[in-house]
XYZ file of C-alpha atoms in Angstrom:
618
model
C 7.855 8.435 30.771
C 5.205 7.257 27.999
C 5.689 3.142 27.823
C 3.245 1.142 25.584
C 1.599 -1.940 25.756
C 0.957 -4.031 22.894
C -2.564 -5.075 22.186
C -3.508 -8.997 21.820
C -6.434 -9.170 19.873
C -6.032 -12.294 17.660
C -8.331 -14.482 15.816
C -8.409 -18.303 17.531
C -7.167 -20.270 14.772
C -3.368 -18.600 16.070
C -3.775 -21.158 19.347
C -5.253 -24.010 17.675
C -8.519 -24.199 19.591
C -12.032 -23.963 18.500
C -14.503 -21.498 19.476
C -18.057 -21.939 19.728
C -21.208 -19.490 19.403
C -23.912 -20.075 21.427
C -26.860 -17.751 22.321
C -25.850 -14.951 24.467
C -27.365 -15.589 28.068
C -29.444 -12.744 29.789
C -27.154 -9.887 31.207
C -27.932 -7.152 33.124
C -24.515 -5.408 32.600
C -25.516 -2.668 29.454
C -23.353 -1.938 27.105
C -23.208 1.621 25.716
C -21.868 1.625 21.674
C -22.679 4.981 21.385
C -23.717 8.179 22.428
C -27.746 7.976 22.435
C -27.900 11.638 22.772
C -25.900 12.562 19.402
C -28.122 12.450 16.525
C -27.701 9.814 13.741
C -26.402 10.655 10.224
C -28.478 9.072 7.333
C -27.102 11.978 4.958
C -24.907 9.496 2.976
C -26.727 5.741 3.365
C -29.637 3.982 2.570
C -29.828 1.609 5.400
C -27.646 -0.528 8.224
C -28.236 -4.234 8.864
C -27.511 -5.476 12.282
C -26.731 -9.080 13.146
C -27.590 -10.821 15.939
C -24.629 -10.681 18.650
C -22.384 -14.107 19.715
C -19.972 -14.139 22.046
C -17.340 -16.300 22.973
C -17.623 -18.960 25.914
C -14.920 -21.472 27.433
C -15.956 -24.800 26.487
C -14.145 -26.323 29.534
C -15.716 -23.796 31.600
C -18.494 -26.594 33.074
C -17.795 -30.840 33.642
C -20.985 -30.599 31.643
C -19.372 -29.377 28.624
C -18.629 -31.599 25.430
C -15.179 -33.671 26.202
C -11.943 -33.240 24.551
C -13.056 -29.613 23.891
C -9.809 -27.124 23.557
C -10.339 -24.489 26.291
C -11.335 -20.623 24.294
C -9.754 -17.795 25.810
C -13.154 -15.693 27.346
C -11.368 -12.496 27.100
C -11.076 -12.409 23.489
C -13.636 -11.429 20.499
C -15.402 -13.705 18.661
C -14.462 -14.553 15.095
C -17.231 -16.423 14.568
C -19.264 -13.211 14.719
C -21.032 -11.771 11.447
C -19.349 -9.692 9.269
C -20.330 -7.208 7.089
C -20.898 -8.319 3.392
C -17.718 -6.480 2.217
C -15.685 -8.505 5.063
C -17.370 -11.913 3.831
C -16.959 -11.470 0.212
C -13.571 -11.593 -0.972
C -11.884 -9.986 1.597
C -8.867 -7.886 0.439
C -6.311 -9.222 3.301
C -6.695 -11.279 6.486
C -7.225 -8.920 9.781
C -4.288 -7.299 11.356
C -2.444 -9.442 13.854
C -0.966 -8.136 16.746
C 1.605 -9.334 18.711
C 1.183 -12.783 20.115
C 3.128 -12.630 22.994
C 0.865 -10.516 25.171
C -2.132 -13.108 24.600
C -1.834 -16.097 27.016
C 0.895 -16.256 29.754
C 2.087 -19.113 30.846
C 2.479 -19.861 34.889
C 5.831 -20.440 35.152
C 7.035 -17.548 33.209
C 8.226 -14.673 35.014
C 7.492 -11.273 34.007
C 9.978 -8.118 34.790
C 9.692 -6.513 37.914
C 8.366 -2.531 37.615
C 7.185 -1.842 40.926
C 6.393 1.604 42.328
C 6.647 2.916 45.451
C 3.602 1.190 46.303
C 5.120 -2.497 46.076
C 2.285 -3.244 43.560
C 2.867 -4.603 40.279
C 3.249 -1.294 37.058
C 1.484 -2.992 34.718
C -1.952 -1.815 32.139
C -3.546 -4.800 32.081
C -5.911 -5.593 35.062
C -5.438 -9.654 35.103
C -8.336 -9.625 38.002
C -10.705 -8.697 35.283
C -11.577 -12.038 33.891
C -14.126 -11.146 31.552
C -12.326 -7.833 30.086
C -8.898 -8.538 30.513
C -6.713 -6.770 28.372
C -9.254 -5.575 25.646
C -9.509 -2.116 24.623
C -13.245 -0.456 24.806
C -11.881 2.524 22.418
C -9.835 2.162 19.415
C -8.472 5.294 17.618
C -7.091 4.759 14.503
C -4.269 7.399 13.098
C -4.486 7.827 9.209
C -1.051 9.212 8.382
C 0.270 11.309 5.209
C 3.762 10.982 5.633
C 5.131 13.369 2.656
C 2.357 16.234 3.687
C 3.970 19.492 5.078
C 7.753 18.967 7.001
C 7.105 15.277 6.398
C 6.653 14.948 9.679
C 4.533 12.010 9.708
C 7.320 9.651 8.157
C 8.284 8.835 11.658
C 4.485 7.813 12.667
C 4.669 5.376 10.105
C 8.026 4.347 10.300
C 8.241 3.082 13.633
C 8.233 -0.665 14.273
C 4.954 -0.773 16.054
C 1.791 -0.146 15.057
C -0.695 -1.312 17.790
C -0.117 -0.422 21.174
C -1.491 1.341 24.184
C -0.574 3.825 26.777
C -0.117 2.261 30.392
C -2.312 5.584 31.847
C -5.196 4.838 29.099
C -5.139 0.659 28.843
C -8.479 0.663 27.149
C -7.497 2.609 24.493
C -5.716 0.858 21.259
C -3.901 2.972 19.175
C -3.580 1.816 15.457
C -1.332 3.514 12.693
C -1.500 2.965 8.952
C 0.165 4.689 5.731
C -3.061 6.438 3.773
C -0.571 6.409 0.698
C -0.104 2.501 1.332
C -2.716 0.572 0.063
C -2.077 -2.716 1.821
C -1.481 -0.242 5.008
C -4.743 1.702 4.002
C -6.935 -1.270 3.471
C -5.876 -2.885 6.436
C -6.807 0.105 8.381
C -10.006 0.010 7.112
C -10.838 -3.635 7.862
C -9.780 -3.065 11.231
C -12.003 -0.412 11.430
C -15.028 -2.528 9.990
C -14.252 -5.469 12.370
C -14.740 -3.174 15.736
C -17.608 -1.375 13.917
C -19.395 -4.827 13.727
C -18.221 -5.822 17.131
C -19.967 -2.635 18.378
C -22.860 -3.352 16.734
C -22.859 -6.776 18.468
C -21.951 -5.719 21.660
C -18.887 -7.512 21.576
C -16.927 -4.910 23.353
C -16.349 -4.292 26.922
C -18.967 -1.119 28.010
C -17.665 2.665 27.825
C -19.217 3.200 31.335
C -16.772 4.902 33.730
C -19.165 2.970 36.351
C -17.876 -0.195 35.188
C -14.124 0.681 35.258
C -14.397 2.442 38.324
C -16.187 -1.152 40.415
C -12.509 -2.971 38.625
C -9.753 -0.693 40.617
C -9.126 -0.911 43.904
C -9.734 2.492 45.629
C -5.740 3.493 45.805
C -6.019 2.918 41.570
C -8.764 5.101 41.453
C -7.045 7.727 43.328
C -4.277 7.486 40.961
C -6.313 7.149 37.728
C -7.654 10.624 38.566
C -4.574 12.108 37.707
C -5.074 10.974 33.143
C -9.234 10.676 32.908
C -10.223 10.742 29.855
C -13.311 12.872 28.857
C -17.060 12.328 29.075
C -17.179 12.910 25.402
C -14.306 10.440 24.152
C -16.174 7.812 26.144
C -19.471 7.892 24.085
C -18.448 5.915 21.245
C -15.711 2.825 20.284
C -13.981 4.018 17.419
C -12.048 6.909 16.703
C -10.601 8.209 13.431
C -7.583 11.017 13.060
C -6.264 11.799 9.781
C -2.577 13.235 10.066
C -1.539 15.672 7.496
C -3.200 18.727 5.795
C -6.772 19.998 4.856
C -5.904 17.549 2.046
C -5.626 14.703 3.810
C -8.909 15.018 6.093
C -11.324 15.030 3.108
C -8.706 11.869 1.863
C -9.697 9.988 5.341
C -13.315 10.965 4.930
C -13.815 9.632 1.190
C -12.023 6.525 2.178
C -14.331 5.923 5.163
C -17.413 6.556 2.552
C -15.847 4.385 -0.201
C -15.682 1.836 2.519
C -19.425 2.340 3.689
C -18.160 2.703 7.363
C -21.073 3.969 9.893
C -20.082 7.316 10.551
C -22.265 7.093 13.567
C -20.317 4.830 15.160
C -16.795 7.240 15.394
C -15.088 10.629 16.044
C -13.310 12.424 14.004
C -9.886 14.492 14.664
C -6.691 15.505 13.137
C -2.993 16.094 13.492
C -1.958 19.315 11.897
C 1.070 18.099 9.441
C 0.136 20.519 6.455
C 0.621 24.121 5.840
C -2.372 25.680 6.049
C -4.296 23.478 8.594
C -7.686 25.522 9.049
C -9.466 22.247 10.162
C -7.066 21.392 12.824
C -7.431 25.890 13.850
C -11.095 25.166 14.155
C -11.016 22.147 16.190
C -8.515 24.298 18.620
C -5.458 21.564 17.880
C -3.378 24.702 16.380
C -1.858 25.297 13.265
C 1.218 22.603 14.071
C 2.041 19.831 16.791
C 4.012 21.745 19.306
C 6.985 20.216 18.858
C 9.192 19.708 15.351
C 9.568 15.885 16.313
C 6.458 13.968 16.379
C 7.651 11.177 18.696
C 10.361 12.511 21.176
C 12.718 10.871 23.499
C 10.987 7.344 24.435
C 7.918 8.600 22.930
C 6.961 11.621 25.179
C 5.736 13.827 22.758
C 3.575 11.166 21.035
C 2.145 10.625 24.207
C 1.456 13.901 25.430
C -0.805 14.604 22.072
C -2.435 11.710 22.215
C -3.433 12.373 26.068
C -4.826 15.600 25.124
C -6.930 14.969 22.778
C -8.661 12.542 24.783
C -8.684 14.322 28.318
C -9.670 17.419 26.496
C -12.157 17.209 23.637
C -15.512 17.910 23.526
C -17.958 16.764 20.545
C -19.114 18.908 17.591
C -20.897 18.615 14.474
C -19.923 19.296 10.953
C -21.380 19.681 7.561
C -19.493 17.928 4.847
C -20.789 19.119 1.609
C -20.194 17.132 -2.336
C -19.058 19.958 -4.999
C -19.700 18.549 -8.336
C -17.674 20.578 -11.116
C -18.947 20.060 -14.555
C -17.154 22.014 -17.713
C -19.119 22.791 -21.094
C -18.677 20.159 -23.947
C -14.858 20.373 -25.431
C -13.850 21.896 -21.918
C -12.757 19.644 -18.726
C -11.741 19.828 -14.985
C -8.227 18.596 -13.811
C -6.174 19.304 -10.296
C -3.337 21.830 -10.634
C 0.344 21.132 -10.916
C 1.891 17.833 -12.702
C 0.781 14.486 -12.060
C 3.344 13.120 -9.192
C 2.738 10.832 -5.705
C 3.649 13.455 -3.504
C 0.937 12.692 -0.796
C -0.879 16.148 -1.259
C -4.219 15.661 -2.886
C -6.965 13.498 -2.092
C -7.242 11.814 -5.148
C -4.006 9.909 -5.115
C -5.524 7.599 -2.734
C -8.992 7.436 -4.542
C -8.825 4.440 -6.047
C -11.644 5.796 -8.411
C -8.360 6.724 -10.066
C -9.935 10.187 -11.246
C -6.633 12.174 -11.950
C -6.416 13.699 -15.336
C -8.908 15.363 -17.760
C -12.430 14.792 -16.858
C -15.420 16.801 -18.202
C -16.524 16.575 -14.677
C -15.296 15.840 -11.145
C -16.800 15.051 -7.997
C -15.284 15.547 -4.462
C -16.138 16.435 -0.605
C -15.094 19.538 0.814
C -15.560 20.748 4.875
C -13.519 24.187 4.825
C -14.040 26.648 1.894
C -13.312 27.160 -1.772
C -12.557 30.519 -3.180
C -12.953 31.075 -6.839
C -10.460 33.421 -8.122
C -7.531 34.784 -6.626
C -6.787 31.779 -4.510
C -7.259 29.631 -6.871
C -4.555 31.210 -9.613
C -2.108 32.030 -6.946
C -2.161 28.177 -6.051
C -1.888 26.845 -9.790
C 1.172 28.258 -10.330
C 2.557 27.528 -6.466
C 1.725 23.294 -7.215
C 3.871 23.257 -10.471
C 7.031 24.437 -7.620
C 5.354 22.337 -4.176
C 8.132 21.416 -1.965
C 8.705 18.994 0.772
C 9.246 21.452 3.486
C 6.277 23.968 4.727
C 8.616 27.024 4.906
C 9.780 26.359 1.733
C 6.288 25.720 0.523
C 4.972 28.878 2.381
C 7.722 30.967 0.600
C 6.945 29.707 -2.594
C 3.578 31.036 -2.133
C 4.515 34.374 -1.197
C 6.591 34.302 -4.378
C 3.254 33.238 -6.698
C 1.461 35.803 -4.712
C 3.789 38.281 -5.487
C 4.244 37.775 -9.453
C 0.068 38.758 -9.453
C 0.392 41.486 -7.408
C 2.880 43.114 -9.214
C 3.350 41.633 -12.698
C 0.218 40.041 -13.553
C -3.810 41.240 -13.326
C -6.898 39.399 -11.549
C -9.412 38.792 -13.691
C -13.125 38.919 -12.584
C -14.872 36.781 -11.984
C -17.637 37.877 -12.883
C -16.648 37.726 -16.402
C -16.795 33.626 -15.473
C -20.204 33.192 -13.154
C -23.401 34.124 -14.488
C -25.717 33.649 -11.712
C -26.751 31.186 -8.651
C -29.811 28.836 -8.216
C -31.729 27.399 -5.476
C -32.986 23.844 -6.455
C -33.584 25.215 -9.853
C -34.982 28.185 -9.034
C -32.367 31.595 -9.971
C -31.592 33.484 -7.075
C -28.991 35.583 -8.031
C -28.020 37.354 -11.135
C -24.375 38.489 -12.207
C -24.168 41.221 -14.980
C -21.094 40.438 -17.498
C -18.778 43.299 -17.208
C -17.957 43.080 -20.254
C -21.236 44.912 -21.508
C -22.759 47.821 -20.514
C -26.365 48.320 -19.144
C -29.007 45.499 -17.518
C -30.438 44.262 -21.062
C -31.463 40.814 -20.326
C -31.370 40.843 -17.119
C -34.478 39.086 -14.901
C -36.196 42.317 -12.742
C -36.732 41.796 -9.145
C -34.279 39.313 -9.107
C -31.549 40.022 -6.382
C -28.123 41.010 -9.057
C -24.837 42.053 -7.738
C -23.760 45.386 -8.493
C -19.642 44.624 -8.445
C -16.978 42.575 -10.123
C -15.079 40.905 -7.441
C -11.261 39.348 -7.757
C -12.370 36.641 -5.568
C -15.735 34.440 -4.498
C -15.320 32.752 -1.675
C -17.803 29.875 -0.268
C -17.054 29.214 3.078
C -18.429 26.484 5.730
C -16.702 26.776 8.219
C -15.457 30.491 9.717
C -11.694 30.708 9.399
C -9.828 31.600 5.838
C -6.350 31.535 4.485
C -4.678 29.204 7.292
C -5.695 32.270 9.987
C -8.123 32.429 12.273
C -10.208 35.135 10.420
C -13.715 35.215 10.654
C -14.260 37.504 7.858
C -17.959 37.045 7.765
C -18.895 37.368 11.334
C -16.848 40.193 11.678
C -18.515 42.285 8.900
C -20.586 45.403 9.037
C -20.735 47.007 6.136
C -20.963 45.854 2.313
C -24.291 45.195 1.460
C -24.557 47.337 -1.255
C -22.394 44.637 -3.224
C -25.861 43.384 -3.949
C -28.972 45.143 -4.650
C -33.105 44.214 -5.067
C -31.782 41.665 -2.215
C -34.436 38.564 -0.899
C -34.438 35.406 0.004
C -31.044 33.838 0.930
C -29.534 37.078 0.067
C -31.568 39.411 2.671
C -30.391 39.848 5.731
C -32.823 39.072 7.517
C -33.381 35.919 6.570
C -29.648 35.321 7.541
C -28.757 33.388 10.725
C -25.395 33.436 13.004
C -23.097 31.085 10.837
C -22.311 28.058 12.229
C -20.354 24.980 10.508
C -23.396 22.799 11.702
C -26.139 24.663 9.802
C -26.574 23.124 6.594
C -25.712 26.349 4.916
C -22.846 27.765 3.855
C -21.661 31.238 3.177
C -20.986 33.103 0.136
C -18.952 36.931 -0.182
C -16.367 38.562 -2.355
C -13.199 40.412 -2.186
C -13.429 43.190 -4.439
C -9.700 43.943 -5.228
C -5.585 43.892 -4.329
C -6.289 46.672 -1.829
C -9.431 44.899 -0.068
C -7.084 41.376 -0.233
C -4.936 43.456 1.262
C -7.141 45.543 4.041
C -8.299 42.366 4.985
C -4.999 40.619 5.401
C -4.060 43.320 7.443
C -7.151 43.006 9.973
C -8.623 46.038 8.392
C -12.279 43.000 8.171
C -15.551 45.491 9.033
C -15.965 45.582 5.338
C -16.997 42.325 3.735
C -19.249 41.856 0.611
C -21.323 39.685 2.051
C -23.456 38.269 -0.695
C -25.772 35.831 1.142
C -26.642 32.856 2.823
C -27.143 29.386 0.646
C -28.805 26.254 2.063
C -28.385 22.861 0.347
C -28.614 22.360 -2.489
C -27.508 25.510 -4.508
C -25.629 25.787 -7.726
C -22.815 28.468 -9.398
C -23.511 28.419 -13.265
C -20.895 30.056 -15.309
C -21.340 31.628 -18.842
C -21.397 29.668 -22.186
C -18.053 29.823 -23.820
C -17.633 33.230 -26.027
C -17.404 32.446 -29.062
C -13.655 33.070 -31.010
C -15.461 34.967 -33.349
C -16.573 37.989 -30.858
C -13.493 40.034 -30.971
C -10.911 40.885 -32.898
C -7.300 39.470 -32.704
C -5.930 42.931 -31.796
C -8.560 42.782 -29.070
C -7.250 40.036 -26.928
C -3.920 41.408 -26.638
C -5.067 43.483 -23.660
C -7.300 40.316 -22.438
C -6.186 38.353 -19.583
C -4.876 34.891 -20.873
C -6.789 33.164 -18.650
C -10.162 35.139 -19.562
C -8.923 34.451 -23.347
C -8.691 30.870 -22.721
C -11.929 30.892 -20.869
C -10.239 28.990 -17.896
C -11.036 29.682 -14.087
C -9.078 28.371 -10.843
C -10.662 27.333 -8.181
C -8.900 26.419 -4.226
C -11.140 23.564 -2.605
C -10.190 22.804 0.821
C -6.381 23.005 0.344
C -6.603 21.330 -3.299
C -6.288 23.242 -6.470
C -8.072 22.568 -9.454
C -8.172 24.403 -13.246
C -11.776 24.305 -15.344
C -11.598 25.144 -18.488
C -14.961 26.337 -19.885
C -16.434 25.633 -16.664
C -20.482 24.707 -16.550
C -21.211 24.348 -12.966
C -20.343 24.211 -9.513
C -22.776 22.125 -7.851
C -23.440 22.025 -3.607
C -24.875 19.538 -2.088
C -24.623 18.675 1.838
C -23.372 15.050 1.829
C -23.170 13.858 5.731
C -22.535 15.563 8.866
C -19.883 14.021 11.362
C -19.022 14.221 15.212
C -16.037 15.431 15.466
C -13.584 16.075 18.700
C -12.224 19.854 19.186
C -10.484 21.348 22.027
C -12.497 22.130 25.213
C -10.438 23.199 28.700
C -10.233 26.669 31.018
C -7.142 27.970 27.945
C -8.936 26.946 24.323
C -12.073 26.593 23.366
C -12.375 25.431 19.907
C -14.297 27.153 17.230
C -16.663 23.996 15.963
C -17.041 23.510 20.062
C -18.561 27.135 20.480
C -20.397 26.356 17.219
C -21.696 23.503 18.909
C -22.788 25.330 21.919
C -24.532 27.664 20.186
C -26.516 25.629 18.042
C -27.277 23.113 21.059
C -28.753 26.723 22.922
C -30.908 27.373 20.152
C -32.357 24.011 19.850
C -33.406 24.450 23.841
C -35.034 27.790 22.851
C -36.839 26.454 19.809
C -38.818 23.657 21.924
């Protein structure tokens, strides 16, 4: 039976007394804030200032000490400890307070009995530890969408506590805030700051299983055998989930970079709430939670994810690149569907507040973005988005359907022009709309089809499946001719989401969208290979004057309009005279995927291989 325990982390001033920083004395005890082995992201910042570390002492702990000195509490954090800049100047809200009954107990009061069948005491908190007792050494904080997918999140955020901790995990503090409540959000994120700091300072107890394993007796240990968490989960303090969709991972991510949070200092994981999930499929957490209710009876099912993820994750990199999408002068860039707070795209918790027409538009992506088919079947399916995945997954089908049957793909090469490597073109794209190569750079790699569908991928799974439609491929090179450089094969490399490339092929038509849907995958128009930074440059607008009324009657209205769709990581967004699609990689994180004798998660394997590889190149 999952019970909690609430967390007592509070700042003095609740107790009246007065804490004092002094110097911190020589120690021999080390504390680890991170894993040393894991390489350090500067992708994304400039620089990190560290402040000296305080701690916390008992001012009656000596008959030398001053007199008439309140006694301070030595097993909690300092407040007087430096904060960030952000924290110190004008500070959105006070820290989150937790429950202030678990933080002193008084002798005479007498707590409920819960023993086992050992006569010895059920409780978390190990009072003999004077110097740690009852503070967390890992704090995982649960970012929660609660209208993405089945809404099954709503009861995350609607239950009536928010800290707390597992009796079989005591050192881990679980924290859960509303991402579409900004008090909730911000508060979140100041928590997050706070430990970040304390980390910095070593003002946390160490993540050494040594250190745990000298405080229980050896009957505990025995029994504490039974819930361990990983190797990997104990490298670092802080630990981030977002809880939702595709949508809602990039939302957590931009937040923590609005924020300026050291991404060096955390994990990253998810809870599959959306519909489509390919993030959560690559980290090996499935496509849903197991079960339709989130919590269960006296929170078992709450429980039991939590205590997976941390007894069986293993650590693996990620690329997370910045697409910049910039429309011609008169044209503009806008996310699909009417404006409404439905929780679904990132951008209703960017308090950049970009939503609406913008020549321009600037956002993170980790998955893929297809231009093309994906992208127009998804316009129409956000003007009908419902609050239910089957319904939303039928809805789809329905979208799908009216282009299959009623409506026509356009190209899209009649939209993209050609690709560049930091300025340099790489990549032509004939307009099918004229005949012959007049114009046309020689020796230059060019692509010899017009494609329904371009699809950019990072990381190796596609349409909410685990398809690894590049890997998988053996034919289709000819889709491309006079190849070299990133489109040659051999300059191509296995594809892994850690390689600061990304992946670009085509589906040619219905019937390949089809073959392919239907596991029918050897043939893939694989067009190349693109390291950062690389750029998609679409034609200039045609001019209104280059065909004849009568003409555009058999024109596609969205080739008419000169408009393109594009799917970004879940999101859906409509260009209209589009410019450019620009790629740069932004930051790479550590993230937490499934590792254990049944699953081994994609981004793990990637991991693997990419760690071999580094052995072999030394």
């Amino acid at each position: 039976m999952p019970e909690v325990l609430m967390s007592n982390l509070l700042p003095s001033s609740f107790f009246g007394k007065k804490k004092v920083a002094v110097k911190p004395e020589p120690s021999n005890r080390s504390v680890i804030n991170k894993n040393d082995n894991l390489p350090q992201n500067n992708d994304y910042k400039n620089e990190k200032k560290y402040t000296k570390s305080l701690r916390t002492i008992d001012t009656n702990e000596s008959s030398s000490s001053s007199s008439g000195s309140p006694n301070v509490p030595t097993s909690y954090p300092s407040t007087n400890a430096k904060l960030p800049p952000k924290l110190n100047e004008n500070p959105s809200s006070s820290p989150i307070v937790n429950h202030p009954n678990l933080l002193e107990e008084k002798k005479n009061f007498v707590r409920p009995s819960m023993l086992n069948n050992t006569s010895r005491l059920n409780t978390s908190v190990r009072f003999q530890d004077t110097k740690t007792e009852g503070r967390p050494s890992i704090y995982l904080f649960i970012f929660v969408n609660p209208l993405s997918g089945d809404c099954k999140g709503k009861d995350l955020v609607e239950l009536p506590i928010q800290h707390f901790r597992l009796r079989q995990f005591p050192h881990v503090q679980v924290e859960i805030h509303n991402i579409l409540d900004e008090k909730d959000r911000n508060l979140g994120v100041e928590s997050i700051r706070l430990v970040e700091q304390m980390a910095k300072d070593g003002q946390l107890p160490s993540l050494e299983d040594q250190q745990l394993s000298v405080m229980l007796s050896e009957q505990e240990q025995q029994e504490s055998n039974l819930h361990k968490i990983s190797d990997t989960v104990r490298t670092r303090h802080i630990h981030v989930w977002s809880a939702g969709g595709d949508g809602t991972v990039m939302s957590v991510f931009e937040m923590l970079v609005h924020h300026h949070i050291d991404l060096d200092y955390m994990f990253f994981s998810c809870i599959p709430f959306g519909t489509g999930n390919d993030f959560s499929q690559v980290l090996g957490w499935g496509r849903t939670i197991k079960h339709p209710n989130i919590l269960g009876k006296r929170l078992q099912h709450l429980e039991e994810l939590i205590t997976e993820r941390l007894e069986k994750s293993e650590a693996a990199r990620l690329d997370i690149w910045q697409v910049e999408m910039t429309a011609y002068h008169g044209g503009y860039v806008r996310l699909a569907g009417p404006q409404r707070k439905d929780g679904h795209d990132v951008l209703e918790i960017d308090e950049r507040e970009q939503r609406g027409t913008y020549p321009h538009m600037i956002r993170k992506m980790c998955n893929y973005m297809s231009i093309g088919v994906q992208g127009y079947v998804g316009s129409g399916f956000e003007k009908h988005r419902a609050g239910n995945r089957w319904m939303n997954m039928g809805i789809y089908t329905y979208e799908s359907a009216k282009w299959v049957f009623w409506r026509r793909f356009p190209s899209v090469t009649s939209f993209i022009d050609k690709i560049k490597f930091k300025d340099e073109i790489i990549l032509v794209v004939p307009d099918p709309d004229r005949k012959g190569t007049d114009g046309l750079s020689k020796g230059i790699p060019q692509m010899t089809k017009h494609p329904i569908d371009f699809v950019i991928q990072n990381i190796p799974h596609i349409w909410g499946r685990e398809v690894d439609l590049w890997g998988e491929a053996k034919y289709g090179l000819e889709a491309v001719k006079d190849r070299s450089g990133p489109t040659d094969p051999e300059n191509w490399t296995p594809q892994l989401a850690n390689d600061k490339k990304m992946e670009i092929f085509t589906i040619q038509d219905m019937l390949s969208y089809i073959k392919k849907l239907a596991n029918i995958r050897q043939h893939v128009s694989r067009i190349g290979q693109f390291e950062t930074p690389f750029e998609i440059v679409f034609r200039e607008p045609p001019s209104k004057q280059d065909k004849n009324w009568w003409q555009n009657l058999f024109v596609n209205k969205y080739r008419q309009r000169n408009v393109i769709c594009i799917m970004c990581d879940g999101e859906f967004y409509i260009l209209k005279d589009p410019k450019s699609l620009r790629f740069k990689r932004f930051a790479q994180i550590w993230t937490l995927g499934r590792l254990d004798e049944h699953v081994s998660g994609r981004l793990v394997q990637d991991e693997q291989v990419s760690q071999k590889l580094q052995k072999e190149q030394q």
